[in-house]
mmCIF file with all atom_site columns, C-alpha atoms in Angstrom:
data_model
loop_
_atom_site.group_PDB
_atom_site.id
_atom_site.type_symbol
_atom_site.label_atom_id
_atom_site.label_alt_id
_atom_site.label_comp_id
_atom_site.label_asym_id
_atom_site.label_entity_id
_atom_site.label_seq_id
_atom_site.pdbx_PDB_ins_code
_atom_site.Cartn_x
_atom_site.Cartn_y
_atom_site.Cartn_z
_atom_site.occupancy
_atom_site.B_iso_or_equiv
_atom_site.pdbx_formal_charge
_atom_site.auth_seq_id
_atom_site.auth_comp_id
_atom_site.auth_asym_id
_atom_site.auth_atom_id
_atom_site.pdbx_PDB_model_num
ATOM 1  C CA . UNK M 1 1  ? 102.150 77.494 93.478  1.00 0.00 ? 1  UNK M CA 1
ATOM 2  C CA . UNK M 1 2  ? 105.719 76.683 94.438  1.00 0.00 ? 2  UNK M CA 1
ATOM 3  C CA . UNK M 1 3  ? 105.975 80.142 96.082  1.00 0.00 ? 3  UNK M CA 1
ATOM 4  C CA . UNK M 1 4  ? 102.888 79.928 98.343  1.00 0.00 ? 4  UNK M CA 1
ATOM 5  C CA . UNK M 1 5  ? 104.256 76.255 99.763  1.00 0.00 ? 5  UNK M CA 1
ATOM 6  C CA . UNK M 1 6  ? 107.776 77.722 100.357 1.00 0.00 ? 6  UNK M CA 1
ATOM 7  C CA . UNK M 1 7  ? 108.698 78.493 103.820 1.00 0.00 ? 7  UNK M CA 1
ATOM 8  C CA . UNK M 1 8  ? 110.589 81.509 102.881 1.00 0.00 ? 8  UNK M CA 1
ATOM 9  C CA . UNK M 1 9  ? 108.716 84.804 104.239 1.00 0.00 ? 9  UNK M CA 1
ATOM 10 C CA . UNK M 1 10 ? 111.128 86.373 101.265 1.00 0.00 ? 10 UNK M CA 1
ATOM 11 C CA . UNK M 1 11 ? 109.134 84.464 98.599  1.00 0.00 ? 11 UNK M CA 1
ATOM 12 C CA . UNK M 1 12 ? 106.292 85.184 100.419 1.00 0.00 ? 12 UNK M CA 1
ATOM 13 C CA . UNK M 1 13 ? 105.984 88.469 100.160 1.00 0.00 ? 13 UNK M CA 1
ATOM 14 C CA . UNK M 1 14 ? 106.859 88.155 96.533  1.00 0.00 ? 14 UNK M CA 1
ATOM 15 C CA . UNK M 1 15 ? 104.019 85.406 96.387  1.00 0.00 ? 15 UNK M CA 1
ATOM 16 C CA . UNK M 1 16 ? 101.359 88.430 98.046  1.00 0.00 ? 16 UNK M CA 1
ATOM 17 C CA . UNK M 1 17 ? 102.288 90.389 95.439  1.00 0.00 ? 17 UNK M CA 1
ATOM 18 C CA . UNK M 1 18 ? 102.062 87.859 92.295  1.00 0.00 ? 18 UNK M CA 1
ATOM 19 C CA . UNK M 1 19 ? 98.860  86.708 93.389  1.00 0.00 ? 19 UNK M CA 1
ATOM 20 C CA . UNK M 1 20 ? 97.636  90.161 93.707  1.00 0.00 ? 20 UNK M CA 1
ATOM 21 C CA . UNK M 1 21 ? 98.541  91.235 89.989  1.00 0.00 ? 21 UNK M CA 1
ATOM 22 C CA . UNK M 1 22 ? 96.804  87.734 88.837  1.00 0.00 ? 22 UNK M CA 1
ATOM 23 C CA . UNK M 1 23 ? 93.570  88.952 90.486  1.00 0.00 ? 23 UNK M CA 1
ATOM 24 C CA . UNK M 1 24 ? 92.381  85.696 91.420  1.00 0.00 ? 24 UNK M CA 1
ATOM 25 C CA . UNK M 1 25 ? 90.820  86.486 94.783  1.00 0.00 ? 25 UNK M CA 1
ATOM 26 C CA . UNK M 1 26 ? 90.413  83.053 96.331  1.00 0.00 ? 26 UNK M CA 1
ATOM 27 C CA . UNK M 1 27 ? 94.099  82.489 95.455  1.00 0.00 ? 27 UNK M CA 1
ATOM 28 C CA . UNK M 1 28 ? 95.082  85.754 97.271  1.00 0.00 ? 28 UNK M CA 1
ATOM 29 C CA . UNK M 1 29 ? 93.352  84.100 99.998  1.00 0.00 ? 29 UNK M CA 1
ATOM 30 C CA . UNK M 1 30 ? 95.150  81.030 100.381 1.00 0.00 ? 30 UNK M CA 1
ATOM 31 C CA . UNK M 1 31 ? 98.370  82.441 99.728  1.00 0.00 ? 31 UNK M CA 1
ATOM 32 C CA . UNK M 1 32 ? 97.517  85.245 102.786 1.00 0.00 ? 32 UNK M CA 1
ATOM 33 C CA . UNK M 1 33 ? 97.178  82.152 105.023 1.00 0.00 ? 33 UNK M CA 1
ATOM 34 C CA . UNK M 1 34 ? 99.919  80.392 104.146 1.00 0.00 ? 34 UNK M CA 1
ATOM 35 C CA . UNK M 1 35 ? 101.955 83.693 104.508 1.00 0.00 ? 35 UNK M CA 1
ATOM 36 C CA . UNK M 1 36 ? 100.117 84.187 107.845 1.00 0.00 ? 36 UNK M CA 1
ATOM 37 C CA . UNK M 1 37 ? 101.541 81.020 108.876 1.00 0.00 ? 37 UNK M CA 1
ATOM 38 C CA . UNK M 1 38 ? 104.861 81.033 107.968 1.00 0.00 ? 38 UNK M CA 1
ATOM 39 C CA . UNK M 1 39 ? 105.592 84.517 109.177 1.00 0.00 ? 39 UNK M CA 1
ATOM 40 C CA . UNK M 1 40 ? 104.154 83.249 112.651 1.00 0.00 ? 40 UNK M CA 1
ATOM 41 C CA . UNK M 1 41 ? 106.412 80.019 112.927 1.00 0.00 ? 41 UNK M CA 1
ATOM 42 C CA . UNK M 1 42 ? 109.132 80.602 110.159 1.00 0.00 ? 42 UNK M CA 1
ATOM 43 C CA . UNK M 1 43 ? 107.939 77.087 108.628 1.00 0.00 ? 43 UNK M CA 1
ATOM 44 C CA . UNK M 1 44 ? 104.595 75.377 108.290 1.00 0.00 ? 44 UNK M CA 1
ATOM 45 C CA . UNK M 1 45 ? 104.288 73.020 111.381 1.00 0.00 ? 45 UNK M CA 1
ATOM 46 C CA . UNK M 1 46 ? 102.844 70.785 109.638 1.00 0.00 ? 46 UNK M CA 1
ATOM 47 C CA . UNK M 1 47 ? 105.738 69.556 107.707 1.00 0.00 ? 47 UNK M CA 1
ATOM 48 C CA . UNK M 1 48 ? 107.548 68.778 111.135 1.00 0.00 ? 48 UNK M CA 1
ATOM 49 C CA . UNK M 1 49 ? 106.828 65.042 111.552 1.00 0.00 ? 49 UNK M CA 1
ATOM 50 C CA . UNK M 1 50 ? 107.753 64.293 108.078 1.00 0.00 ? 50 UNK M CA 1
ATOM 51 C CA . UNK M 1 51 ? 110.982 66.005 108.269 1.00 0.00 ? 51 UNK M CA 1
ATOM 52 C CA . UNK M 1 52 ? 111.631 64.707 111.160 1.00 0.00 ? 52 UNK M CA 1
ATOM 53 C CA . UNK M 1 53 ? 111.843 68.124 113.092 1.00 0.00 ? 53 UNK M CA 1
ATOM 54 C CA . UNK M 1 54 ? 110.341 68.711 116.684 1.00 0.00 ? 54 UNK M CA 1
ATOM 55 C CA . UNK M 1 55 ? 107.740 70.357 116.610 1.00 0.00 ? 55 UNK M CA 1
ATOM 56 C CA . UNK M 1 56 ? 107.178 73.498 119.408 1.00 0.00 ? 56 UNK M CA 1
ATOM 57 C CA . UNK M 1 57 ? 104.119 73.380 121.882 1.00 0.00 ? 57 UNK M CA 1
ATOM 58 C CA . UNK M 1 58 ? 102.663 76.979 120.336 1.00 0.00 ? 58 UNK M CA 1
ATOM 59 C CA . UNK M 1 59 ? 103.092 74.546 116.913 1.00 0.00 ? 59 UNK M CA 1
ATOM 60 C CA . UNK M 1 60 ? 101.436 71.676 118.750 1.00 0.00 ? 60 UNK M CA 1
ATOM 61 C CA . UNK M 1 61 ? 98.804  74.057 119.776 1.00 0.00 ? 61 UNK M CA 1
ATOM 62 C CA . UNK M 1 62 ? 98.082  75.283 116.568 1.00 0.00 ? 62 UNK M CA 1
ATOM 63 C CA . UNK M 1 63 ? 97.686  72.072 115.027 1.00 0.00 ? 63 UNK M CA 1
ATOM 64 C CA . UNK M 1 64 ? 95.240  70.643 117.207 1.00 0.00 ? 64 UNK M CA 1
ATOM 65 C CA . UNK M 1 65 ? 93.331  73.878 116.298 1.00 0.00 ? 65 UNK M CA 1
ATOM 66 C CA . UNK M 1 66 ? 90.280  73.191 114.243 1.00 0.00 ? 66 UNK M CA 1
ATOM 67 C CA . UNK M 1 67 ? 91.096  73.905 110.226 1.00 0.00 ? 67 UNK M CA 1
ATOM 68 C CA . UNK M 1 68 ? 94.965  74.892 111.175 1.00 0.00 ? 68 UNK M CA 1
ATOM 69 C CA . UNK M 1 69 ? 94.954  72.857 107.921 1.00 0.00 ? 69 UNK M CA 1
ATOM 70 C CA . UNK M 1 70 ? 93.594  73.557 104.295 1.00 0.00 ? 70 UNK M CA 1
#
């Protein structure tokens, strides 16, 4: 689990590939939208307020998506 919440793409594409070899479909899944995530922003946007980082307005527009959050 502490690959698929990193916001390395690095560890995940090591995380695709664990997850795979466990065979665990709906864990595949959430790791491929995690992955799908950071390899769109480089971090997960919704970390940003926490850590105090600013957040950009393609971020801002994804989170005001509907279920841009699990």
């Amino acid at each position: 689990m502490p690959y698929m919440h990193s916001e390395s793409s690095v560890i995940h594409e090591e995380a695709v590939k664990l997850f795979s070899d466990l065979g665990i479909v709906n864990n595949l899944d959430f790791e491929l939208k995690h992955k799908k995530i950071v390899d769109r922003f480089g971090r997960y946007p919704h970390r940003n307020a926490i850590l105090g980082r600013k957040s950009s307005y393609e971020e801002l527009e994804f989170l005001a998506e509907p279920n841009s959050s699990f």
